[in-house]
Amino acid sequence: MKHIRTVNKANLKQTAIKGGCGKCQASCQSACKTSCTVANQKCEKDK
Amino acid sequence: MVHKFKLNGLNIVLDSNSGGVHAVDDLIYDLLDNVEPPFDAECPQRVLEKLSKSYDEADIKECYNEIVELYNEKILFSEDDYEKYAKLKVASPIKAMCLNIAHDCNLRCEYCFAKTGDFGGGRKLMTFETGKKAIDFLLERSGDRQNLELDFFGGEPLMNFDVVKQIVEYARKREKEYGKNFRFTITTNGILLTDDKIDFINKEMSNVVLSIDGRKEVNDRMRKRCDGTGSYDQIIKNFKKLVSLRDKDKDWYVRGTYTKYNLDFAEDVMSLYNEGFDQISVEPVMADPKEPYAITEGDLPRIFKEYETLSKKMQELRDQGKFCNFFHFMIDLDQGPCAVKRLRGCGCGNDYVAVTPDGDIFPCHQFVGIDKFKMGNLDEGTFNNDIKEYFSQAHIYNKPECKKCWAKFYCSGGCNANNYNYAGDIHNAYKLSCQIQKKRLECAIMLKVIKMLEE
Ligand code: SF4
Ligand code: SF4
Ligand code: SF4
């Protein structure tokens, strides 16, 4: 493509199917606490 | 849903529903204002006419085809079909707990949401007995969850450190019986850190949150002792020591709060970096708009500019081969959490609860003291599943603004407590924090795009 550069493999859809196992950290995103947005967390499913 | 923005000389297009991110030229950027599915075999005449004033017709046609190609690959204008997952996976075991080990504090930070540490309910320390009951409660309610998180919070948890140690010892003993694994975190203002405490924390806590606001004058204006003097000189020394002795594979970060008084907070991030801290979170104060330090709508343009300044500074550090992790610019476009996790965010009141020194259970530390959300009490052995159920339903498809928001899979519906306190209901997005959140996300995505284009 000449006009578009896709910078990542979009895979949110696939993650929905196998997701939700709950192994990962809880993620409070308020300013007073761990301050994580969900987007900066790690998936821990296969660990 | 497609969101596009210009930042730092780049045109960026995010396809919210697939997570696809694209860097595009001006023609595509403008064309996207004029086209949407269902697509025709060729670029519609009205679009050609409109854009041919600024662009070459052959180019417009070519761009149209590229857009259609991405659409067919389902990474542009892709569908939102996640709502079924929100309905499916509702009730969850409880896997994380905030232990308000001390409703008391040795600082008098002006912006403290805990009302100088006691949450408005009188100064109290948690007993070991209550702590034990909290551990038992978590173990029993955690179902098949392996990793359990326990956050020692306050007030100031170092004011009750002997009980912290006892609880850790107790939890370490019991986790084996259950075949589970506790991860401890402690959040501290640093005043009472001694060598012994640093040793214990570095050994037992998988994460440490060190509260400091940045530049000395900024910190000392808000983070004061009872006698009004600043805390900076003492805490910075203690924090440096703790970090220098900490294993490299264990987490920690310094976190600060910015207010109306330091809207140039990029300077505070850099000040912390220059003091040797490279894991940094600095975030907006959430406060009653009537407070003089509160951030208000009118501050937003200034704040947006500051995030842009900060993202440039982070980029410069990276170009120089240096490392600095600013939490809100950290985003993983490829391997982040699953879509299911992104529907609910923090999970407060559902897989996360907070416990007070009296053994009262609340949906999270920010709900402590709001009676109508009290979920139960450890001594009485009560727990209200209706409240848990209510919170388990607080996903993005039950939040009207979030449902149509491009940032929903990154923000996950914001902070329920802020929503309740400042917008009247846990389901109502608090617009001020939404706008800040979205700006941070744009900066974070932009930094990632630069990095990926380099590779
Ligand atoms: S409601 Fe807000 S403060 Fe409470 S856990 Fe969720 S994000 Fe954190
Ligand atoms: S560990 Fe991964 S798959 Fe499991 S809930 Fe968390 S993000 Fe989703
Ligand atoms: S809280 Fe605000 S920014 Fe977050 S998803 Fe909802 S509307 Fe979007």
Short mmCIF file of C-alpha atoms and ligand atoms in Angstrom, two decimals:
data_model
loop_
_atom_site.label_atom_id
_atom_site.label_comp_id
_atom_site.label_asym_id
_atom_site.label_seq_id
_atom_site.Cartn_x
_atom_site.Cartn_y
_atom_site.Cartn_z
CA MET A 1 0.00 0.00 0.00
CA LYS A 2 1.16 3.47 -0.84
CA HIS A 3 -0.92 5.62 1.44
CA ILE A 4 -1.38 3.52 4.55
CA ARG A 5 1.12 1.83 6.80
CA THR A 6 -0.47 -0.59 9.22
CA VAL A 7 1.66 -0.62 12.33
CA ASN A 8 0.27 -3.54 14.28
CA LYS A 9 -1.40 -6.85 13.91
CA ALA A 10 -4.88 -6.23 15.17
CA ASN A 11 -5.89 -9.22 17.23
CA LEU A 12 -8.43 -8.06 19.74
CA LYS A 13 -11.07 -10.31 18.20
CA GLN A 14 -9.08 -13.50 18.71
CA THR A 15 -8.38 -12.60 22.33
CA ALA A 16 -12.08 -12.45 23.10
CA ILE A 17 -12.56 -16.13 22.43
CA LYS A 18 -9.93 -17.47 24.79
CA GLY A 19 -9.94 -14.60 27.26
CA GLY A 20 -11.36 -13.89 30.64
CA CYS A 21 -9.35 -16.38 32.67
CA GLY A 22 -8.59 -13.80 35.36
CA LYS A 23 -4.96 -14.72 35.96
CA CYS A 24 -3.73 -11.21 35.32
CA GLN A 25 -3.48 -8.37 37.79
CA ALA A 26 -6.48 -6.39 38.90
CA SER A 27 -6.12 -2.94 37.44
CA CYS A 28 -7.27 0.04 39.38
CA GLN A 29 -7.01 2.99 37.11
CA SER A 30 -7.68 5.73 39.56
CA ALA A 31 -5.05 8.32 40.22
CA CYS A 32 -4.67 7.29 43.85
CA LYS A 33 -3.59 3.73 43.26
CA THR A 34 -1.74 1.48 40.87
CA SER A 35 -2.72 3.85 38.11
CA CYS A 36 -2.87 1.26 35.40
CA THR A 37 -5.09 1.61 32.44
CA VAL A 38 -6.12 -1.77 31.22
CA ALA A 39 -4.14 -1.22 28.05
CA ASN A 40 -0.80 -1.21 29.82
CA GLN A 41 -1.28 -4.53 31.54
CA LYS A 42 0.14 -7.88 30.72
CA CYS A 43 -1.86 -10.95 29.87
CA GLU A 44 -0.74 -13.84 32.06
CA LYS A 45 -2.83 -16.61 30.64
CA ASP A 46 0.00 -18.83 29.45
CA LYS A 47 2.37 -18.33 32.33
CA MET B 1 -15.56 2.67 15.15
CA VAL B 2 -12.67 4.66 13.70
CA HIS B 3 -10.79 7.35 15.55
CA LYS B 4 -8.22 9.51 13.82
CA PHE B 5 -5.93 12.22 15.08
CA LYS B 6 -2.90 14.26 14.11
CA LEU B 7 -0.01 14.39 16.49
CA ASN B 8 3.69 15.12 16.22
CA GLY B 9 3.50 15.32 12.42
CA LEU B 10 1.74 11.98 12.08
CA ASN B 11 -1.77 11.11 10.90
CA ILE B 12 -2.92 8.19 13.00
CA VAL B 13 -6.00 6.05 12.51
CA LEU B 14 -7.22 3.66 15.18
CA ASP B 15 -9.80 1.01 14.43
CA SER B 16 -11.20 0.64 17.95
CA ASN B 17 -12.95 -2.67 17.56
CA SER B 18 -10.06 -4.65 16.09
CA GLY B 19 -7.27 -2.69 17.77
CA GLY B 20 -5.74 -1.95 14.35
CA VAL B 21 -3.51 1.12 14.15
CA HIS B 22 -2.49 2.76 10.88
CA ALA B 23 -0.28 5.68 9.89
CA VAL B 24 -1.80 7.38 6.86
CA ASP B 25 -1.14 10.27 4.48
CA ASP B 26 -3.24 13.44 4.28
CA LEU B 27 -5.40 12.16 1.48
CA ILE B 28 -6.50 9.05 3.36
CA TYR B 29 -6.99 11.16 6.45
CA ASP B 30 -9.39 13.49 4.64
CA LEU B 31 -11.02 10.73 2.67
CA LEU B 32 -11.99 8.98 5.90
CA ASP B 33 -14.27 11.91 6.71
CA ASN B 34 -16.26 11.12 3.60
CA VAL B 35 -16.57 7.36 3.31
CA GLU B 36 -17.89 4.51 5.42
CA PRO B 37 -19.29 1.02 4.89
CA PRO B 38 -21.04 -0.30 2.89
CA PHE B 39 -18.40 0.42 0.23
CA ASP B 40 -18.94 0.62 -3.51
CA ALA B 41 -16.73 -1.07 -6.07
CA GLU B 42 -15.29 2.34 -6.91
CA CYS B 43 -14.98 5.66 -5.15
CA PRO B 44 -18.38 7.43 -5.32
CA GLN B 45 -18.62 10.42 -7.65
CA ARG B 46 -19.70 12.88 -4.95
CA VAL B 47 -16.57 12.06 -2.94
CA LEU B 48 -14.34 12.47 -5.99
CA GLU B 49 -15.90 15.83 -6.72
CA LYS B 50 -15.50 17.04 -3.20
CA LEU B 51 -11.87 16.03 -2.75
CA SER B 52 -10.62 16.73 -6.27
CA LYS B 53 -10.29 20.38 -5.30
CA SER B 54 -7.30 19.42 -3.18
CA TYR B 55 -6.15 16.08 -4.55
CA ASP B 56 -5.53 14.26 -7.81
CA GLU B 57 -8.45 12.06 -8.92
CA ALA B 58 -6.35 9.01 -9.64
CA ASP B 59 -4.84 9.24 -6.16
CA ILE B 60 -8.26 9.52 -4.55
CA LYS B 61 -9.40 6.35 -6.32
CA GLU B 62 -6.27 4.55 -5.25
CA CYS B 63 -6.80 5.59 -1.65
CA TYR B 64 -10.41 4.51 -1.72
CA ASN B 65 -9.28 1.06 -2.78
CA GLU B 66 -6.74 0.88 0.04
CA ILE B 67 -9.42 1.74 2.57
CA VAL B 68 -11.72 -0.94 1.18
CA GLU B 69 -8.88 -3.44 1.33
CA LEU B 70 -8.33 -2.81 5.05
CA TYR B 71 -12.05 -3.00 5.61
CA ASN B 72 -12.11 -6.42 3.96
CA GLU B 73 -9.21 -7.49 6.18
CA LYS B 74 -11.34 -6.39 9.15
CA ILE B 75 -8.82 -3.91 10.49
CA LEU B 76 -10.74 -0.79 9.54
CA PHE B 77 -14.42 -0.12 10.26
CA SER B 78 -14.53 -3.53 11.91
CA GLU B 79 -17.58 -4.53 13.85
CA ASP B 80 -18.16 -4.29 17.59
CA ASP B 81 -19.29 -7.78 18.48
CA TYR B 82 -18.06 -8.01 22.05
CA GLU B 83 -21.27 -7.32 23.89
CA LYS B 84 -22.06 -11.01 24.12
CA TYR B 85 -18.88 -11.53 26.15
CA ALA B 86 -19.93 -8.83 28.59
CA LYS B 87 -23.13 -10.71 29.25
CA LEU B 88 -21.51 -14.13 29.41
CA LYS B 89 -18.74 -13.63 31.89
CA VAL B 90 -20.28 -11.78 34.77
CA ALA B 91 -19.83 -13.07 38.29
CA SER B 92 -16.22 -13.61 39.16
CA PRO B 93 -14.31 -14.99 42.12
CA ILE B 94 -12.66 -12.32 44.27
CA LYS B 95 -8.96 -12.25 43.52
CA ALA B 96 -7.70 -8.91 44.75
CA MET B 97 -8.02 -7.00 47.97
CA CYS B 98 -7.00 -3.64 49.27
CA LEU B 99 -6.26 -3.77 52.99
CA ASN B 100 -6.62 -0.41 54.63
CA ILE B 101 -4.17 -1.38 57.29
CA ALA B 102 -4.07 2.08 58.88
CA HIS B 103 -6.74 4.71 58.78
CA ASP B 104 -4.20 7.21 59.94
CA CYS B 105 -1.39 9.14 58.35
CA ASN B 106 1.71 11.08 59.32
CA LEU B 107 1.36 13.53 56.47
CA ARG B 108 -1.34 16.08 55.77
CA CYS B 109 -1.42 16.14 52.00
CA GLU B 110 -3.89 18.78 50.95
CA TYR B 111 -5.52 16.75 48.19
CA CYS B 112 -5.90 13.48 50.15
CA PHE B 113 -9.08 11.64 49.14
CA ALA B 114 -8.90 9.73 52.44
CA LYS B 115 -9.38 13.01 54.33
CA THR B 116 -5.89 13.02 55.91
CA GLY B 117 -5.94 9.27 56.29
CA ASP B 118 -8.96 8.38 58.37
CA PHE B 119 -11.56 8.31 55.56
CA GLY B 120 -13.75 10.49 57.75
CA GLY B 121 -14.29 7.67 60.24
CA GLY B 122 -11.74 8.32 62.96
CA ARG B 123 -8.07 7.25 63.23
CA LYS B 124 -7.75 3.49 63.51
CA LEU B 125 -5.25 0.72 62.93
CA MET B 126 -6.23 -2.72 61.70
CA THR B 127 -5.59 -5.56 64.14
CA PHE B 128 -3.88 -8.81 63.17
CA GLU B 129 -7.16 -10.61 63.95
CA THR B 130 -9.03 -8.60 61.32
CA GLY B 131 -6.15 -9.04 58.87
CA LYS B 132 -6.34 -12.80 59.31
CA LYS B 133 -10.04 -12.80 58.64
CA ALA B 134 -9.42 -10.78 55.49
CA ILE B 135 -6.87 -13.32 54.24
CA ASP B 136 -9.26 -16.19 54.98
CA PHE B 137 -12.08 -14.37 53.22
CA LEU B 138 -9.96 -13.87 50.11
CA LEU B 139 -8.74 -17.46 50.07
CA GLU B 140 -12.24 -18.80 50.42
CA ARG B 141 -13.80 -16.54 47.83
CA SER B 142 -11.11 -16.81 45.19
CA GLY B 143 -12.44 -19.92 43.47
CA ASP B 144 -10.02 -21.16 40.85
CA ARG B 145 -7.94 -17.97 40.78
CA GLN B 146 -4.29 -18.81 41.38
CA ASN B 147 -2.74 -15.40 41.86
CA LEU B 148 -4.18 -13.37 44.68
CA GLU B 149 -3.29 -9.73 45.10
CA LEU B 150 -3.15 -8.00 48.40
CA ASP B 151 -2.40 -4.31 48.59
CA PHE B 152 -1.37 -2.77 51.90
CA PHE B 153 -2.86 0.66 51.76
CA GLY B 154 -3.94 3.39 54.11
CA GLY B 155 -3.68 6.01 55.33
CA GLU B 156 -0.04 5.21 55.71
CA PRO B 157 0.59 1.45 56.05
CA LEU B 158 4.03 1.88 57.65
CA MET B 159 2.23 3.22 60.74
CA ASN B 160 1.05 -0.32 61.38
CA PHE B 161 3.98 -2.25 59.99
CA ASP B 162 4.12 -4.98 62.63
CA VAL B 163 0.64 -6.06 61.59
CA VAL B 164 1.70 -5.94 57.93
CA LYS B 165 4.47 -8.39 58.75
CA GLN B 166 2.18 -10.69 60.70
CA ILE B 167 -0.36 -10.73 57.88
CA VAL B 168 2.30 -11.53 55.29
CA GLU B 169 3.58 -14.39 57.40
CA TYR B 170 0.05 -15.72 57.89
CA ALA B 171 -0.81 -15.44 54.20
CA ARG B 172 2.42 -17.20 53.18
CA LYS B 173 1.49 -20.08 55.44
CA ARG B 174 -2.07 -20.39 54.22
CA GLU B 175 -1.39 -19.94 50.50
CA LYS B 176 0.35 -23.31 50.49
CA GLU B 177 -2.70 -25.06 51.92
CA TYR B 178 -4.76 -23.62 49.10
CA GLY B 179 -2.14 -23.99 46.37
CA LYS B 180 -2.30 -20.27 45.64
CA ASN B 181 0.15 -17.45 45.33
CA PHE B 182 -0.12 -14.10 47.09
CA ARG B 183 1.36 -11.03 45.48
CA PHE B 184 1.77 -8.17 47.89
CA THR B 185 1.95 -4.50 47.12
CA ILE B 186 2.50 -1.63 49.51
CA THR B 187 1.83 2.04 48.92
CA THR B 188 3.81 4.39 51.12
CA ASN B 189 4.63 8.03 51.62
CA GLY B 190 8.15 7.05 52.67
CA ILE B 191 8.40 8.96 55.94
CA LEU B 192 8.83 5.90 58.16
CA LEU B 193 11.03 3.82 55.86
CA THR B 194 13.95 2.33 57.80
CA ASP B 195 16.55 -0.22 56.71
CA ASP B 196 14.57 -3.03 58.32
CA LYS B 197 11.36 -2.06 56.62
CA ILE B 198 13.10 -1.67 53.28
CA ASP B 199 14.53 -5.16 53.66
CA PHE B 200 11.17 -6.67 54.42
CA ILE B 201 9.40 -4.81 51.63
CA ASN B 202 12.03 -5.73 49.06
CA LYS B 203 11.84 -9.34 50.05
CA GLU B 204 8.09 -9.81 50.30
CA MET B 205 6.34 -7.23 48.15
CA SER B 206 6.11 -7.82 44.44
CA ASN B 207 5.30 -4.16 43.90
CA VAL B 208 5.94 -0.96 45.83
CA VAL B 209 4.27 2.35 45.14
CA LEU B 210 6.28 5.33 46.35
CA SER B 211 4.33 8.56 46.66
CA ILE B 212 6.18 11.72 45.69
CA ASP B 213 5.00 14.56 43.48
CA GLY B 214 8.10 15.57 41.55
CA ARG B 215 10.03 18.78 42.07
CA LYS B 216 10.76 19.64 45.68
CA GLU B 217 8.70 22.83 45.71
CA VAL B 218 5.77 21.06 44.06
CA ASN B 219 5.92 18.13 46.45
CA ASP B 220 6.27 20.27 49.54
CA ARG B 221 3.39 22.51 48.64
CA MET B 222 0.92 19.61 48.90
CA ARG B 223 2.68 16.78 50.74
CA LYS B 224 3.22 18.34 54.14
CA ARG B 225 3.82 17.08 57.63
CA CYS B 226 1.45 17.91 60.47
CA ASP B 227 3.60 20.94 61.33
CA GLY B 228 3.34 22.24 57.78
CA THR B 229 6.92 21.51 56.70
CA GLY B 230 7.62 19.66 53.46
CA SER B 231 8.39 15.96 53.19
CA TYR B 232 10.62 15.93 50.11
CA ASP B 233 14.11 15.80 51.61
CA GLN B 234 13.34 12.85 53.78
CA ILE B 235 11.33 10.75 51.36
CA ILE B 236 13.58 11.16 48.34
CA LYS B 237 16.49 9.83 50.35
CA ASN B 238 14.45 6.86 51.57
CA PHE B 239 13.03 6.06 48.15
CA LYS B 240 16.44 6.12 46.50
CA LYS B 241 17.71 3.67 49.04
CA LEU B 242 14.76 1.32 48.63
CA VAL B 243 15.05 1.31 44.84
CA SER B 244 18.81 0.80 44.88
CA LEU B 245 18.44 -2.28 47.06
CA ARG B 246 15.53 -3.80 45.16
CA ASP B 247 15.88 -6.87 42.92
CA LYS B 248 15.77 -5.91 39.29
CA ASP B 249 12.93 -8.30 38.49
CA LYS B 250 10.57 -6.82 41.07
CA ASP B 251 8.21 -3.98 40.31
CA TRP B 252 8.13 -0.57 41.87
CA TYR B 253 7.32 2.94 40.81
CA VAL B 254 7.21 6.47 42.04
CA ARG B 255 3.86 8.11 41.69
CA GLY B 256 2.89 11.70 41.92
CA THR B 257 -0.21 13.79 41.62
CA TYR B 258 -0.42 16.97 39.62
CA THR B 259 -2.89 19.73 40.45
CA LYS B 260 -3.83 23.14 39.15
CA TYR B 261 -0.65 24.39 40.80
CA ASN B 262 1.70 22.42 38.54
CA LEU B 263 0.14 22.09 35.13
CA ASP B 264 3.73 22.00 33.86
CA PHE B 265 3.97 18.50 35.30
CA ALA B 266 6.31 17.25 32.56
CA GLU B 267 8.93 19.06 34.65
CA ASP B 268 8.00 16.90 37.61
CA VAL B 269 8.33 13.72 35.61
CA MET B 270 11.74 14.87 34.42
CA SER B 271 12.75 15.88 37.92
CA LEU B 272 11.97 12.37 39.16
CA TYR B 273 13.85 10.91 36.21
CA ASN B 274 16.86 13.11 36.91
CA GLU B 275 16.82 11.94 40.52
CA GLY B 276 17.35 8.43 39.21
CA PHE B 277 13.80 7.03 39.03
CA ASP B 278 12.84 5.47 35.72
CA GLN B 279 9.45 3.97 36.63
CA ILE B 280 7.17 6.94 36.94
CA SER B 281 3.49 7.67 37.18
CA VAL B 282 2.23 11.22 37.58
CA GLU B 283 -1.49 11.76 37.38
CA PRO B 284 -4.21 14.36 37.69
CA VAL B 285 -5.75 15.04 41.09
CA MET B 286 -9.41 14.11 41.26
CA ALA B 287 -11.13 16.54 43.54
CA ASP B 288 -14.21 18.59 44.21
CA PRO B 289 -14.11 21.37 41.61
CA LYS B 290 -14.54 23.88 44.42
CA GLU B 291 -11.08 23.13 45.82
CA PRO B 292 -8.49 25.68 44.73
CA TYR B 293 -6.09 22.95 43.55
CA ALA B 294 -8.75 21.05 41.56
CA ILE B 295 -8.34 20.60 37.84
CA THR B 296 -11.21 22.08 35.90
CA GLU B 297 -12.46 22.10 32.33
CA GLY B 298 -10.57 25.34 31.61
CA ASP B 299 -7.23 23.67 32.39
CA LEU B 300 -7.64 21.03 29.71
CA PRO B 301 -5.97 22.80 26.77
CA ARG B 302 -2.94 23.44 28.95
CA ILE B 303 -2.90 19.84 30.15
CA PHE B 304 -3.16 18.47 26.61
CA LYS B 305 -0.19 20.57 25.60
CA GLU B 306 1.75 19.28 28.58
CA TYR B 307 1.17 15.65 27.62
CA GLU B 308 2.47 16.47 24.16
CA THR B 309 5.54 18.08 25.69
CA LEU B 310 6.05 15.09 27.90
CA SER B 311 5.69 12.64 25.01
CA LYS B 312 8.39 14.58 23.13
CA LYS B 313 10.66 14.36 26.15
CA MET B 314 10.10 10.63 26.40
CA GLN B 315 10.86 10.31 22.69
CA GLU B 316 14.10 12.27 23.16
CA LEU B 317 15.20 9.96 25.94
CA ARG B 318 14.48 6.96 23.79
CA ASP B 319 16.45 8.47 20.89
CA GLN B 320 19.39 8.85 23.24
CA GLY B 321 19.15 5.18 24.11
CA LYS B 322 17.88 5.90 27.63
CA PHE B 323 15.07 4.14 29.45
CA CYS B 324 12.17 5.81 31.18
CA ASN B 325 8.79 4.26 31.68
CA PHE B 326 6.00 6.79 32.11
CA PHE B 327 3.00 4.67 33.07
CA HIS B 328 0.34 6.35 31.06
CA PHE B 329 2.30 6.15 27.86
CA MET B 330 2.80 2.46 28.30
CA ILE B 331 0.57 0.57 25.93
CA ASP B 332 0.88 -2.74 24.20
CA LEU B 333 -0.84 -2.64 20.84
CA ASP B 334 -0.27 -6.31 20.07
CA GLN B 335 -0.21 -8.34 23.26
CA GLY B 336 -2.26 -6.42 25.79
CA PRO B 337 -5.04 -7.93 27.85
CA CYS B 338 -7.84 -9.89 26.24
CA ALA B 339 -11.04 -8.24 25.08
CA VAL B 340 -12.98 -9.77 27.98
CA LYS B 341 -10.77 -8.07 30.53
CA ARG B 342 -11.12 -4.79 28.68
CA LEU B 343 -14.88 -4.75 29.12
CA ARG B 344 -14.71 -4.08 32.85
CA GLY B 345 -11.38 -2.61 33.79
CA CYS B 346 -10.73 -2.54 37.51
CA GLY B 347 -13.36 -5.10 38.51
CA CYS B 348 -14.12 -3.25 41.74
CA GLY B 349 -16.85 -4.79 43.86
CA ASN B 350 -16.69 -7.91 41.70
CA ASP B 351 -13.20 -9.37 41.71
CA TYR B 352 -11.67 -6.66 43.86
CA VAL B 353 -12.71 -5.38 47.31
CA ALA B 354 -11.32 -3.17 50.06
CA VAL B 355 -11.35 -3.89 53.80
CA THR B 356 -11.20 -1.25 56.56
CA PRO B 357 -9.65 -1.53 60.06
CA ASP B 358 -13.17 -2.29 61.34
CA GLY B 359 -13.47 -5.23 58.98
CA ASP B 360 -15.98 -3.48 56.75
CA ILE B 361 -15.92 -4.55 53.12
CA PHE B 362 -16.32 -2.00 50.31
CA PRO B 363 -16.10 -2.33 46.51
CA CYS B 364 -12.72 -0.59 46.54
CA HIS B 365 -10.64 1.86 48.57
CA GLN B 366 -12.35 4.83 46.93
CA PHE B 367 -15.78 3.69 48.06
CA VAL B 368 -14.70 3.31 51.69
CA GLY B 369 -17.06 5.23 53.93
CA ILE B 370 -19.94 5.43 51.45
CA ASP B 371 -22.52 3.49 53.43
CA LYS B 372 -24.80 2.47 50.63
CA PHE B 373 -21.94 0.54 49.05
CA LYS B 374 -20.88 -1.27 52.20
CA MET B 375 -20.80 -4.92 51.15
CA GLY B 376 -20.43 -6.58 54.52
CA ASN B 377 -18.28 -7.05 57.59
CA LEU B 378 -15.66 -9.68 58.38
CA ASP B 379 -16.49 -9.96 62.10
CA GLU B 380 -20.16 -10.38 61.39
CA GLY B 381 -19.42 -12.74 58.51
CA THR B 382 -21.78 -10.83 56.23
CA PHE B 383 -21.45 -10.22 52.51
CA ASN B 384 -24.04 -8.67 50.24
CA ASN B 385 -24.04 -10.44 46.90
CA ASP B 386 -26.52 -7.96 45.42
CA ILE B 387 -23.90 -5.24 45.54
CA LYS B 388 -21.37 -7.59 43.96
CA GLU B 389 -23.87 -8.38 41.25
CA TYR B 390 -24.49 -4.66 40.68
CA PHE B 391 -20.78 -4.01 40.16
CA SER B 392 -20.30 -7.07 37.99
CA GLN B 393 -22.75 -5.51 35.53
CA ALA B 394 -20.77 -2.28 35.32
CA HIS B 395 -19.18 -3.06 31.95
CA ILE B 396 -18.76 -0.69 29.03
CA TYR B 397 -21.97 -1.79 27.32
CA ASN B 398 -23.94 -0.67 30.36
CA LYS B 399 -22.27 2.74 30.36
CA PRO B 400 -23.95 4.89 27.71
CA GLU B 401 -21.00 7.19 26.97
CA CYS B 402 -18.47 4.38 27.03
CA LYS B 403 -20.45 2.26 24.62
CA LYS B 404 -19.92 4.83 21.89
CA CYS B 405 -16.42 5.92 22.93
CA TRP B 406 -13.40 5.12 20.73
CA ALA B 407 -11.22 4.61 23.80
CA LYS B 408 -13.41 2.02 25.46
CA PHE B 409 -11.09 -0.95 25.00
CA TYR B 410 -8.17 0.97 26.48
CA CYS B 411 -9.97 2.77 29.27
CA SER B 412 -12.59 0.13 30.05
CA GLY B 413 -15.15 2.54 31.35
CA GLY B 414 -13.10 4.70 33.66
CA CYS B 415 -13.06 4.70 37.44
CA ASN B 416 -16.42 3.71 38.92
CA ALA B 417 -15.69 5.70 42.06
CA ASN B 418 -14.92 8.88 40.17
CA ASN B 419 -18.01 8.30 38.08
CA TYR B 420 -20.08 7.98 41.23
CA ASN B 421 -18.50 10.91 43.07
CA TYR B 422 -18.37 13.41 40.24
CA ALA B 423 -20.95 12.25 37.69
CA GLY B 424 -23.56 10.84 40.09
CA ASP B 425 -23.57 7.18 39.07
CA ILE B 426 -20.98 4.47 38.50
CA HIS B 427 -22.28 4.15 34.93
CA ASN B 428 -21.87 7.83 34.04
CA ALA B 429 -18.51 8.69 32.55
CA TYR B 430 -16.82 11.58 34.31
CA LYS B 431 -16.10 13.80 31.33
CA LEU B 432 -13.10 15.61 32.75
CA SER B 433 -11.17 12.44 33.34
CA CYS B 434 -12.33 11.00 30.01
CA GLN B 435 -10.79 13.89 28.16
CA ILE B 436 -7.49 13.52 29.96
CA GLN B 437 -7.56 9.77 29.46
CA LYS B 438 -8.14 10.13 25.74
CA LYS B 439 -5.33 12.62 25.30
CA ARG B 440 -2.91 10.32 27.13
CA LEU B 441 -3.96 7.44 24.93
CA GLU B 442 -3.36 9.43 21.78
CA CYS B 443 0.12 10.32 22.98
CA ALA B 444 0.81 6.73 23.95
CA ILE B 445 -0.35 5.39 20.60
CA MET B 446 1.67 8.05 18.79
CA LEU B 447 4.86 7.04 20.63
CA LYS B 448 4.22 3.41 19.75
CA VAL B 449 3.61 4.27 16.10
CA ILE B 450 6.94 6.11 15.92
CA LYS B 451 8.70 3.15 17.44
CA MET B 452 7.07 0.63 15.16
CA LEU B 453 7.72 2.69 12.05
CA GLU B 454 11.39 2.81 13.03
CA GLU B 455 11.53 -0.95 13.27
S1 SF4 C 1 -13.47 2.22 41.06
FE1 SF4 C 1 -11.76 3.54 40.60
S2 SF4 C 1 -10.56 3.60 42.48
FE2 SF4 C 1 -11.93 1.86 42.62
S3 SF4 C 1 -10.74 0.11 41.86
FE3 SF4 C 1 -11.90 0.93 40.15
S4 SF4 C 1 -10.54 2.36 39.13
FE4 SF4 C 1 -9.72 1.96 41.18
S1 SF4 C 2 -4.73 -13.30 31.90
FE1 SF4 C 2 -5.00 -12.70 29.77
S2 SF4 C 2 -6.71 -13.98 29.02
FE2 SF4 C 2 -6.74 -14.07 31.25
S3 SF4 C 2 -8.20 -12.44 31.81
FE3 SF4 C 2 -6.14 -11.56 31.91
S4 SF4 C 2 -5.85 -10.64 29.92
FE4 SF4 C 2 -7.58 -12.05 29.72
S1 SF4 C 3 -14.84 6.46 30.84
FE1 SF4 C 3 -14.78 8.02 29.25
S2 SF4 C 3 -12.89 7.66 28.11
FE2 SF4 C 3 -13.33 5.83 29.30
S3 SF4 C 3 -14.47 4.50 27.90
FE3 SF4 C 3 -15.96 5.65 29.08
S4 SF4 C 3 -16.42 7.44 27.85
FE4 SF4 C 3 -14.51 6.56 27.07
#
